[in-house]
């Protein structure tokens, strides 16, 4: 059996933040012809991950916490291949579900059922595999007749139910989630937590990003605190949460 | 060689996600055809009716003496309309899929293949219906040269995949391309011999037409249908050469900008 393994070596990720709104050909040509440089600053670099060095091993249950804009989501996106590191080396072994954010693989024009298939394919399933899970998924979401209605007519909670159920119906080796359950109702969240538990016991590695410290505490064995693009604390959930709550990164 | 490797990896990756394309195309087709009773006929008529109307008017004004003018004009227009459809739609291939690109890992080529595949499935349905219709009305006669038709279609797809990559990437940087391209394509429609034939224009302008890849694509599609002949070899070679060149260019550009697109969207 392949071991799940992730290793960051001096990984940096810098976003190019384009401040100019003049991204059109007309102005580009005029600027070239008149030899004029655009007046405002065109681009700003945002260093979202700075020199990250860390290893996640088989069996790790990682939680990532930190303030808004600390770089948590970026970290997951780099792991799942959505963004390539600007520099440094990242090694990922073990299959990872490429969907880290709820509803990421949805086409709003497609019905719920069509989205089950589309999403399933995006996650690497074959048609037969999805067909086997289709009924279970529809049942778990309790969407009833809405399953054949385009997703754009769903309430955000309904979309979350469907997205969550699809995302958790695959059993990848590496499970990575960003802010899972923000819009579900209480009843669904409880149901979802049970489902998560069984999924998590099967996964070889778990990485979750959440502001729900209770959830982090109950699911993770190791927690990273992010601050301004760096990992500023690694420890047990209790230590890390205490560090985070007491704003240890300010000291 | 590194480039070739890159392209092969991109396609291997796309192959892994082939069912995504499959599901996209079949769902879109279902949506188009199911939504109305006339859906099927509508999809056949809508894309090129624009060009057909122009052609109809033109043929009456100019009283063309060309034999089989109607078939000539129709087969050219219908192929041009798929080309124009892809080119005019290409600016949105990446932009409209921002929510996928930023949230889930998918090879970018998927977004180009999705739409090119959809357009060509549609096109094939249209072309088959029209050829059948032409044969029933005795305007077209079956010929062994029909076997040649997959060549312009296949290389047309390659060319449009390449162009689709170039345009969709360029549009991420130049958002106004979407407004510029339809005018360009409208001009291209009149500059390509579709309503007229190349020998109806002065020889000194021929060299411009011979530089236009769309011309070869359309000729190679039209000759077998209209004349029942195989196109001359130089046409086939020009078609293959130009298509491969544009395809490779598009793929190289895609590789080069692959990691930058997500930031610029
Ligand atoms: N697509 C983008 N383009 C430019 N900058 C971005 C982009 N996405 C994120 N950033 C910037 O990168 C930094 C880290 O963002 P990230 O989304 O990783 O934060 P986060 O820790 O997930 O925050 P939150 O808790 O709010 O979800 C922020 O400063 C943000 O402004
Ligand atoms: Mg986030």
Coordinates of C-alpha atoms and ligand atoms in Angstrom, one line a residue:
Chain A
X1 CA 0.0 0.0 0.0
X2 CA 1.3 3.4 -1.0
X3 CA 2.1 5.8 1.9
X4 CA 0.4 9.2 1.8
X5 CA 3.1 11.8 2.1
X6 CA 3.4 15.6 1.5
X7 CA 6.6 17.6 1.8
X8 CA 7.1 21.3 1.4
X9 CA 10.7 22.5 0.8
X10 CA 11.2 26.3 0.9
X11 CA 7.9 26.8 -0.8
X12 CA 6.8 30.3 -1.7
X13 CA 3.7 31.5 -3.4
X14 CA 3.3 35.0 -4.6
X15 CA 0.1 36.3 -6.1
X16 CA 0.3 38.9 -8.7
X17 CA -2.4 41.4 -7.8
X18 CA -3.3 43.5 -10.8
X19 CA -4.4 46.9 -9.8
X20 CA -4.9 48.3 -13.3
X21 CA -8.3 47.9 -14.7
X22 CA -7.1 48.8 -18.2
X23 CA -6.7 45.3 -19.3
X24 CA -7.8 45.8 -22.8
X25 CA -6.2 45.7 -26.2
X26 CA -7.4 49.1 -27.2
X27 CA -5.6 50.9 -24.4
X28 CA -2.6 48.6 -24.7
X29 CA -2.2 49.6 -28.4
X30 CA -2.7 53.3 -27.7
X31 CA -0.2 53.2 -24.9
X32 CA 2.3 51.5 -27.1
X33 CA 1.8 53.9 -30.0
X34 CA 2.0 57.0 -27.9
X35 CA 4.8 55.5 -25.9
X36 CA 3.0 56.2 -22.7
X37 CA 3.4 54.1 -19.6
X38 CA 0.3 53.5 -17.7
X39 CA 0.3 55.9 -14.8
X40 CA -0.9 53.8 -11.9
X41 CA 1.2 51.0 -10.5
X42 CA 0.2 47.9 -12.6
X43 CA 1.0 45.1 -10.3
X44 CA 1.5 44.3 -6.7
X45 CA 3.0 41.1 -5.3
X46 CA 1.2 39.4 -2.4
X47 CA 3.4 36.9 -0.7
X48 CA 0.8 34.4 0.6
X49 CA 3.1 31.6 1.5
X50 CA 6.6 32.5 2.7
X51 CA 9.3 29.9 2.9
X52 CA 7.2 27.0 4.0
X53 CA 9.0 23.9 5.2
X54 CA 7.0 21.1 6.5
X55 CA 6.2 17.4 6.2
X56 CA 2.9 15.6 6.6
X57 CA 3.1 11.9 7.0
X58 CA 0.8 8.9 6.8
X59 CA -1.8 9.0 9.5
X60 CA -1.5 12.7 10.2
X61 CA -4.6 14.5 11.1
X62 CA -3.7 18.1 10.4
X63 CA -5.7 21.2 11.3
X64 CA -4.8 24.6 10.0
X65 CA -5.9 27.7 11.8
X66 CA -5.1 31.4 11.5
X67 CA -6.6 34.8 10.9
X68 CA -8.3 35.9 7.7
X69 CA -5.8 36.3 4.9
X70 CA -3.1 34.3 6.7
X71 CA -2.6 31.9 3.8
X72 CA -4.5 28.8 4.8
X73 CA -6.6 28.4 1.7
X74 CA -3.6 29.1 -0.4
X75 CA -1.7 26.3 1.3
X76 CA -4.5 23.8 0.4
X77 CA -4.7 25.1 -3.1
X78 CA -1.0 24.5 -3.6
X79 CA -1.3 21.0 -2.2
X80 CA -4.1 20.1 -4.5
X81 CA -2.3 21.5 -7.6
X82 CA -4.6 24.5 -8.3
X83 CA -1.6 26.9 -7.9
X84 CA 2.0 26.0 -8.6
X85 CA 4.5 27.2 -6.0
X86 CA 6.3 30.3 -7.2
X87 CA 9.5 28.8 -5.9
X88 CA 10.6 25.9 -3.8
X89 CA 9.7 22.2 -4.1
X90 CA 6.5 20.4 -3.2
X91 CA 6.2 16.6 -3.2
X92 CA 2.8 15.0 -2.9
X93 CA 2.3 11.2 -3.0
X94 CA -1.0 9.5 -2.6
X95 CA -4.1 10.5 -4.4
X96 CA -5.8 13.6 -3.2
X97 CA -9.3 14.7 -3.9
X98 CA -8.8 17.8 -6.0
X99 CA -11.8 19.5 -4.5
X100 CA -11.1 21.4 -1.4
X101 CA -13.8 23.9 -1.4
X102 CA -17.5 23.1 -1.2
X103 CA -19.2 23.4 -4.6
X104 CA -16.0 24.0 -6.5
X105 CA -16.9 21.6 -9.2
X106 CA -20.5 22.8 -9.8
X107 CA -21.9 24.1 -13.0
X108 CA -25.0 26.1 -11.9
X109 CA -26.7 25.5 -15.2
X110 CA -26.6 21.7 -14.6
X111 CA -29.2 19.9 -12.5
X112 CA -28.2 18.4 -9.2
X113 CA -28.0 15.0 -10.8
X114 CA -26.0 16.2 -13.7
X115 CA -23.7 17.9 -11.2
X116 CA -23.2 14.6 -9.4
X117 CA -21.8 13.1 -12.6
X118 CA -19.8 16.2 -13.6
X119 CA -18.3 16.5 -10.1
X120 CA -17.7 12.8 -9.9
X121 CA -15.8 12.9 -13.2
X122 CA -13.8 15.8 -12.0
X123 CA -12.8 13.8 -8.9
X124 CA -11.7 11.0 -11.1
X125 CA -14.6 8.5 -11.0
X126 CA -15.9 6.5 -13.9
X127 CA -19.6 6.4 -14.9
X128 CA -20.2 3.0 -13.3
X129 CA -18.7 4.1 -10.0
X130 CA -20.9 7.2 -9.9
X131 CA -24.0 5.2 -10.8
X132 CA -23.4 3.0 -7.8
X133 CA -23.2 6.0 -5.5
X134 CA -25.9 8.1 -7.1
X135 CA -28.8 6.9 -5.1
X136 CA -27.0 7.0 -1.8
X137 CA -25.9 10.5 -2.6
X138 CA -29.4 11.7 -3.5
X139 CA -30.8 10.0 -0.4
X140 CA -28.3 11.6 2.0
X141 CA -28.9 15.1 0.6
X142 CA -32.6 14.7 1.1
X143 CA -33.1 17.0 -1.9
X144 CA -36.0 14.9 -3.3
X145 CA -37.4 16.3 -6.5
X146 CA -34.9 19.1 -6.4
X147 CA -32.2 16.8 -7.6
X148 CA -33.5 17.3 -11.2
X149 CA -33.6 21.1 -10.9
X150 CA -30.7 23.3 -12.1
X151 CA -28.4 24.0 -9.2
X152 CA -28.7 27.8 -9.7
X153 CA -32.2 27.5 -8.2
X154 CA -30.9 25.9 -5.0
X155 CA -30.6 27.8 -1.7
X156 CA -27.0 28.0 -0.5
X157 CA -27.8 25.3 2.1
X158 CA -29.1 22.9 -0.5
X159 CA -26.1 23.4 -2.6
X160 CA -23.9 22.8 0.4
X161 CA -25.7 19.5 1.1
X162 CA -25.2 18.3 -2.4
X163 CA -21.6 19.5 -2.6
X164 CA -20.7 18.0 0.7
X165 CA -22.2 14.7 0.0
X166 CA -20.5 14.3 -3.4
X167 CA -17.2 15.4 -2.0
X168 CA -17.4 12.9 0.8
X169 CA -18.6 10.0 -1.3
X170 CA -15.1 9.5 -2.6
X171 CA -12.5 8.0 -0.4
X172 CA -9.2 9.6 -1.4
X173 CA -6.0 8.8 0.5
X174 CA -5.5 12.5 1.3
X175 CA -8.5 14.4 2.4
X176 CA -8.3 18.2 2.4
X177 CA -11.1 20.5 3.2
X178 CA -11.5 24.2 3.4
X179 CA -14.4 25.6 5.6
X180 CA -16.6 22.6 5.1
X181 CA -20.0 23.2 6.5
X182 CA -20.6 26.9 6.6
X183 CA -24.2 27.0 5.3
X184 CA -25.8 23.7 6.3
X185 CA -28.6 23.6 8.9
X186 CA -28.0 22.1 12.3
X187 CA -29.6 18.8 11.4
X188 CA -27.5 18.4 8.4
X189 CA -24.3 19.5 10.1
X190 CA -24.8 16.7 12.7
X191 CA -25.4 14.2 10.0
X192 CA -22.5 15.5 8.1
X193 CA -20.2 15.2 11.1
X194 CA -21.0 11.5 11.4
X195 CA -20.3 11.0 7.8
X196 CA -17.0 12.9 8.1
X197 CA -16.0 10.7 11.0
X198 CA -16.3 7.5 9.0
X199 CA -14.6 9.1 6.0
X200 CA -11.8 10.4 8.2
X201 CA -11.1 7.0 9.7
X202 CA -10.7 5.6 6.2
X203 CA -8.5 8.4 4.9
X204 CA -4.7 8.1 5.3
X205 CA -4.2 11.7 5.8
X206 CA -6.5 14.6 6.7
X207 CA -5.9 18.3 6.3
X208 CA -8.6 20.7 7.3
X209 CA -8.8 24.4 7.4
X210 CA -11.4 25.8 9.7
X211 CA -12.3 28.7 12.0
X212 CA -14.4 26.2 14.0
X213 CA -11.9 25.5 16.8
X214 CA -14.2 22.9 18.3
X215 CA -14.1 20.9 15.1
X216 CA -10.4 21.3 14.8
X217 CA -10.0 20.0 18.4
X218 CA -12.2 17.0 17.8
X219 CA -10.8 15.9 14.5
X220 CA -7.1 16.8 14.5
X221 CA -4.0 15.5 16.2
X222 CA -1.7 18.2 15.1
X223 CA -2.5 21.8 14.4
X224 CA -0.6 24.5 12.5
X225 CA -1.1 28.2 13.2
X226 CA -0.6 30.4 10.2
X227 CA 0.2 34.0 10.4
X228 CA 1.1 36.3 7.5
X229 CA 2.1 33.5 5.2
X230 CA 4.2 31.6 7.7
X231 CA 3.7 28.7 10.0
X232 CA 4.3 30.3 13.4
X233 CA 3.3 27.4 15.6
X234 CA 3.0 23.6 15.4
X235 CA 1.6 21.6 18.2
X236 CA -1.2 19.6 19.7
X237 CA -4.7 21.0 19.2
X238 CA -4.8 22.4 22.8
X239 CA -1.4 24.1 22.6
X240 CA -2.1 25.5 19.2
X241 CA -5.5 26.8 20.0
X242 CA -4.2 28.4 23.2
X243 CA -1.4 30.0 21.2
X244 CA -3.9 31.3 18.6
X245 CA -6.4 32.6 21.1
X246 CA -3.8 34.4 23.1
X247 CA -2.4 35.9 19.8
X248 CA 0.9 34.3 20.5
X249 CA 2.1 35.3 17.0
X250 CA 2.1 39.0 18.1
X251 CA 4.7 38.3 20.8
Chain B
X1 CA 11.8 18.2 -26.9
X2 CA 10.8 19.6 -23.5
X3 CA 7.9 21.3 -25.3
X4 CA 6.8 18.0 -26.9
X5 CA 7.0 16.4 -23.4
X6 CA 4.9 19.2 -22.0
X7 CA 2.3 18.8 -24.6
X8 CA 2.1 15.1 -24.2
X9 CA 1.7 15.5 -20.4
X10 CA -1.0 18.0 -21.0
X11 CA -2.9 15.5 -23.2
X12 CA -2.3 12.6 -20.8
X13 CA -3.7 14.7 -18.1
X14 CA -6.7 15.7 -20.3
X15 CA -7.2 12.0 -21.0
X16 CA -7.6 11.4 -17.3
X17 CA -10.4 13.9 -17.2
X18 CA -12.0 12.8 -20.5
X19 CA -15.2 12.0 -18.8
X20 CA -15.5 15.6 -17.7
X21 CA -15.5 16.6 -21.4
X22 CA -17.9 13.8 -22.2
X23 CA -20.3 14.9 -19.5
X24 CA -20.1 18.5 -20.4
X25 CA -20.8 17.9 -24.1
X26 CA -23.6 15.4 -23.6
X27 CA -25.3 17.6 -20.9
X28 CA -25.1 20.7 -23.1
X29 CA -26.5 18.8 -26.1
X30 CA -29.3 17.4 -24.0
X31 CA -30.1 20.9 -22.8
X32 CA -30.2 22.2 -26.3
X33 CA -32.3 19.5 -27.8
X34 CA -34.6 18.7 -25.0
X35 CA -35.7 22.2 -24.1
X36 CA -38.0 22.6 -27.0
X37 CA -39.7 20.4 -29.5
X38 CA -38.0 22.2 -32.4
X39 CA -34.7 22.2 -30.5
X40 CA -33.0 19.9 -32.9
X41 CA -34.0 21.8 -36.0
X42 CA -33.2 25.1 -34.3
X43 CA -29.6 24.0 -33.5
X44 CA -29.2 23.0 -37.1
X45 CA -30.6 26.3 -38.5
X46 CA -29.5 28.8 -35.9
X47 CA -25.7 28.8 -36.3
X48 CA -25.5 29.4 -40.0
X49 CA -28.8 31.0 -40.8
X50 CA -27.0 34.3 -40.4
X51 CA -24.6 33.4 -43.2
X52 CA -27.3 31.7 -45.2
X53 CA -29.4 34.8 -45.3
X54 CA -26.5 36.9 -46.5
X55 CA -25.7 34.2 -49.1
X56 CA -29.3 34.0 -50.3
X57 CA -29.5 37.8 -50.7
X58 CA -26.1 37.8 -52.4
X59 CA -26.9 35.1 -54.8
X60 CA -30.0 36.9 -55.9
X61 CA -28.3 40.2 -56.3
X62 CA -25.3 38.9 -58.2
X63 CA -27.2 36.3 -60.1
X64 CA -24.2 34.0 -59.9
X65 CA -23.8 31.8 -62.9
X66 CA -21.8 29.2 -60.9
X67 CA -23.3 25.8 -61.2
X68 CA -24.5 24.4 -58.0
X69 CA -24.1 27.8 -56.3
X70 CA -26.6 27.0 -53.6
X71 CA -24.6 24.0 -52.4
X72 CA -21.4 25.8 -52.8
X73 CA -22.5 28.7 -50.6
X74 CA -24.2 26.5 -48.0
X75 CA -21.4 24.1 -47.5
X76 CA -18.9 27.0 -47.1
X77 CA -21.2 28.9 -44.8
X78 CA -21.9 26.0 -42.5
X79 CA -18.2 25.2 -42.1
X80 CA -17.4 28.9 -41.6
X81 CA -20.1 29.2 -39.0
X82 CA -18.5 26.5 -36.8
X83 CA -15.1 28.3 -37.1
X84 CA -16.6 31.6 -36.3
X85 CA -18.6 30.1 -33.4
X86 CA -15.4 28.7 -31.8
X87 CA -13.4 31.9 -32.4
X88 CA -16.1 34.2 -31.2
X89 CA -16.8 32.1 -28.1
X90 CA -13.1 31.5 -27.3
X91 CA -12.6 34.6 -25.2
X92 CA -14.9 33.1 -22.6
X93 CA -13.4 29.7 -22.4
X94 CA -11.2 30.5 -19.5
X95 CA -12.9 33.6 -18.2
X96 CA -16.2 32.0 -17.8
X97 CA -14.7 29.1 -16.0
X98 CA -12.9 31.2 -13.4
X99 CA -14.8 29.5 -10.6
X100 CA -13.5 26.1 -11.7
X101 CA -9.9 27.2 -12.4
X102 CA -9.5 28.9 -9.0
X103 CA -11.1 26.2 -7.0
X104 CA -10.4 22.8 -8.4
X105 CA -7.5 21.2 -10.2
X106 CA -8.3 20.6 -13.9
X107 CA -5.9 20.8 -16.9
X108 CA -6.7 24.1 -18.6
X109 CA -6.9 22.4 -22.0
X110 CA -10.1 20.8 -20.8
X111 CA -12.0 24.1 -21.1
X112 CA -10.9 24.5 -24.7
X113 CA -11.6 20.9 -25.6
X114 CA -15.1 21.1 -24.0
X115 CA -16.3 23.8 -26.3
X116 CA -14.5 22.7 -29.4
X117 CA -15.9 19.2 -29.0
X118 CA -19.4 20.6 -28.5
X119 CA -19.2 22.8 -31.5
X120 CA -18.0 19.9 -33.7
X121 CA -20.6 17.5 -32.5
X122 CA -23.2 20.1 -33.4
X123 CA -21.5 20.8 -36.7
X124 CA -21.4 17.1 -37.6
X125 CA -25.1 16.8 -36.9
X126 CA -25.8 19.8 -39.0
X127 CA -23.5 18.7 -41.8
X128 CA -24.9 15.2 -42.0
X129 CA -28.5 16.5 -42.1
X130 CA -27.7 19.0 -44.8
X131 CA -25.8 16.4 -46.9
X132 CA -28.8 14.1 -46.6
X133 CA -31.2 16.9 -47.5
X134 CA -29.0 17.7 -50.5
X135 CA -29.0 14.2 -51.6
X136 CA -32.8 13.9 -51.3
X137 CA -33.3 17.0 -53.3
X138 CA -30.7 15.8 -55.8
X139 CA -28.5 18.8 -55.3
X140 CA -25.7 16.7 -54.0
X141 CA -24.7 13.4 -55.5
X142 CA -23.0 10.7 -53.4
X143 CA -19.3 10.4 -54.2
X144 CA -16.4 8.4 -52.9
X145 CA -14.8 11.7 -52.2
X146 CA -17.0 12.1 -49.2
X147 CA -14.6 9.7 -47.5
X148 CA -12.2 12.6 -47.5
X149 CA -14.4 14.8 -45.3
X150 CA -13.0 13.6 -42.0
X151 CA -9.7 15.2 -42.9
X152 CA -10.8 18.9 -43.0
X153 CA -13.0 18.2 -39.9
X154 CA -10.2 16.6 -37.9
X155 CA -7.6 19.2 -38.9
X156 CA -10.2 21.9 -38.4
X157 CA -10.5 20.8 -34.9
X158 CA -6.8 20.8 -34.3
X159 CA -6.6 24.3 -35.8
X160 CA -9.5 25.5 -33.6
X161 CA -8.0 23.9 -30.5
X162 CA -4.8 25.9 -31.1
X163 CA -6.7 29.1 -31.9
X164 CA -9.0 28.5 -28.9
X165 CA -6.0 28.3 -26.6
X166 CA -4.4 31.5 -28.1
X167 CA -7.6 33.5 -28.0
X168 CA -8.8 32.4 -24.6
X169 CA -5.4 33.1 -23.0
X170 CA -5.1 36.5 -24.8
X171 CA -8.6 37.4 -23.6
X172 CA -7.5 36.9 -20.0
X173 CA -5.1 39.8 -20.5
X174 CA -7.2 41.8 -23.1
X175 CA -10.8 41.6 -22.0
X176 CA -12.0 43.6 -25.0
X177 CA -11.1 40.9 -27.5
X178 CA -14.6 39.5 -27.0
X179 CA -16.0 42.7 -28.6
X180 CA -13.4 42.9 -31.3
X181 CA -13.5 39.3 -32.6
X182 CA -17.0 39.2 -34.0
X183 CA -16.2 42.2 -36.3
X184 CA -13.0 40.4 -37.3
X185 CA -14.9 37.3 -38.1
X186 CA -17.5 39.2 -40.0
X187 CA -14.7 40.7 -42.2
X188 CA -13.1 37.2 -42.5
X189 CA -16.4 35.9 -43.8
X190 CA -16.3 38.3 -46.7
X191 CA -12.6 38.0 -47.3
X192 CA -12.8 34.3 -47.6
X193 CA -14.2 32.9 -50.8
X194 CA -17.5 31.5 -49.4
X195 CA -20.1 33.5 -51.3
X196 CA -17.9 33.8 -54.3
X197 CA -15.1 31.7 -55.7
X198 CA -11.4 32.6 -55.9
X199 CA -11.5 32.9 -59.7
X200 CA -14.1 35.6 -59.5
X201 CA -11.6 38.0 -58.0
X202 CA -8.5 39.6 -59.7
X203 CA -5.4 37.4 -59.6
X204 CA -3.3 40.1 -57.9
X205 CA -5.3 39.5 -54.7
X206 CA -5.0 35.8 -54.8
X207 CA -1.9 35.8 -52.6
X208 CA -3.8 37.2 -49.7
X209 CA -6.4 34.5 -49.9
X210 CA -3.7 31.8 -50.1
X211 CA -2.4 33.0 -46.8
X212 CA -5.7 32.5 -45.1
X213 CA -5.8 29.1 -43.3
X214 CA -9.6 29.2 -43.2
X215 CA -9.6 29.2 -47.0
X216 CA -7.9 25.8 -47.2
X217 CA -10.1 24.4 -44.5
X218 CA -13.2 25.4 -46.3
X219 CA -12.0 24.4 -49.7
X220 CA -11.1 20.9 -48.5
X221 CA -14.5 20.6 -47.0
X222 CA -16.4 22.0 -50.0
X223 CA -14.7 20.4 -53.0
X224 CA -15.8 16.8 -52.1
X225 CA -19.3 17.9 -51.5
X226 CA -19.8 20.3 -54.4
X227 CA -17.7 18.7 -57.1
X228 CA -17.5 15.1 -55.8
X229 CA -13.7 15.3 -56.2
X230 CA -10.8 14.9 -53.9
X231 CA -9.1 18.3 -53.2
X232 CA -5.7 18.8 -54.9
X233 CA -2.8 17.6 -52.9
X234 CA -1.2 21.1 -52.2
X235 CA -4.5 22.1 -50.5
X236 CA -4.4 19.1 -48.3
X237 CA -0.8 19.7 -47.4
X238 CA -1.4 23.4 -46.8
X239 CA -4.3 22.5 -44.5
X240 CA -2.3 20.0 -42.5
X241 CA 0.7 22.3 -42.3
X242 CA -1.2 25.3 -41.1
X243 CA -3.4 23.4 -38.7
X244 CA -0.5 21.7 -37.1
X245 CA 1.5 24.9 -36.8
X246 CA -1.4 26.8 -35.1
X247 CA -2.2 23.9 -32.9
X248 CA 1.4 23.6 -31.7
X249 CA 1.6 27.4 -31.2
X250 CA -1.5 27.3 -29.1
X251 CA -0.2 24.4 -27.0
X252 CA 3.1 26.1 -26.4
X253 CA 1.4 29.3 -25.3
X254 CA -0.9 27.3 -23.0
X255 CA 2.1 25.6 -21.4
X256 CA 3.8 29.0 -21.0
X257 CA 0.9 30.7 -19.3
X258 CA -0.5 27.7 -17.5
X259 CA 0.5 28.8 -14.0
X260 CA -0.1 32.5 -14.6
X261 CA -3.7 32.4 -15.8
X262 CA -5.2 31.6 -12.4
X263 CA -3.6 34.7 -10.9
X264 CA -4.7 37.0 -13.7
X265 CA -8.4 35.9 -13.9
Ligands
LIG1 N1 -6.5 35.0 -6.2 C1 -5.8 35.9 -5.5 N2 -5.2 36.9 -6.0 C2 -4.4 37.8 -5.3 N3 -4.3 37.7 -4.0 C3 -4.9 36.6 -3.3 C4 -5.7 35.7 -4.1 N4 -6.2 34.8 -3.2 C5 -5.7 35.1 -2.0 N5 -4.9 36.3 -2.1 C6 -4.2 36.9 -1.0 O1 -3.3 36.0 -0.3 C7 -3.4 36.1 1.1 C8 -3.8 34.7 1.7 O2 -5.1 34.4 1.3 P1 -5.8 33.1 1.7 O3 -7.1 33.0 0.9 O4 -4.9 31.9 1.6 O5 -6.2 33.3 3.3 P2 -6.9 32.4 4.3 O6 -6.0 32.1 5.4 O7 -7.6 31.3 3.7 O8 -8.0 33.4 4.9 P3 -9.6 33.1 5.3 O9 -9.5 32.7 6.8 O10 -10.2 34.5 5.2 O11 -10.1 32.1 4.4 C9 -4.3 37.2 1.4 O12 -3.6 38.4 1.6 C10 -5.1 37.4 0.1 O13 -5.4 38.7 -0.1
LIG2 MG1 -9.6 30.7 3.2

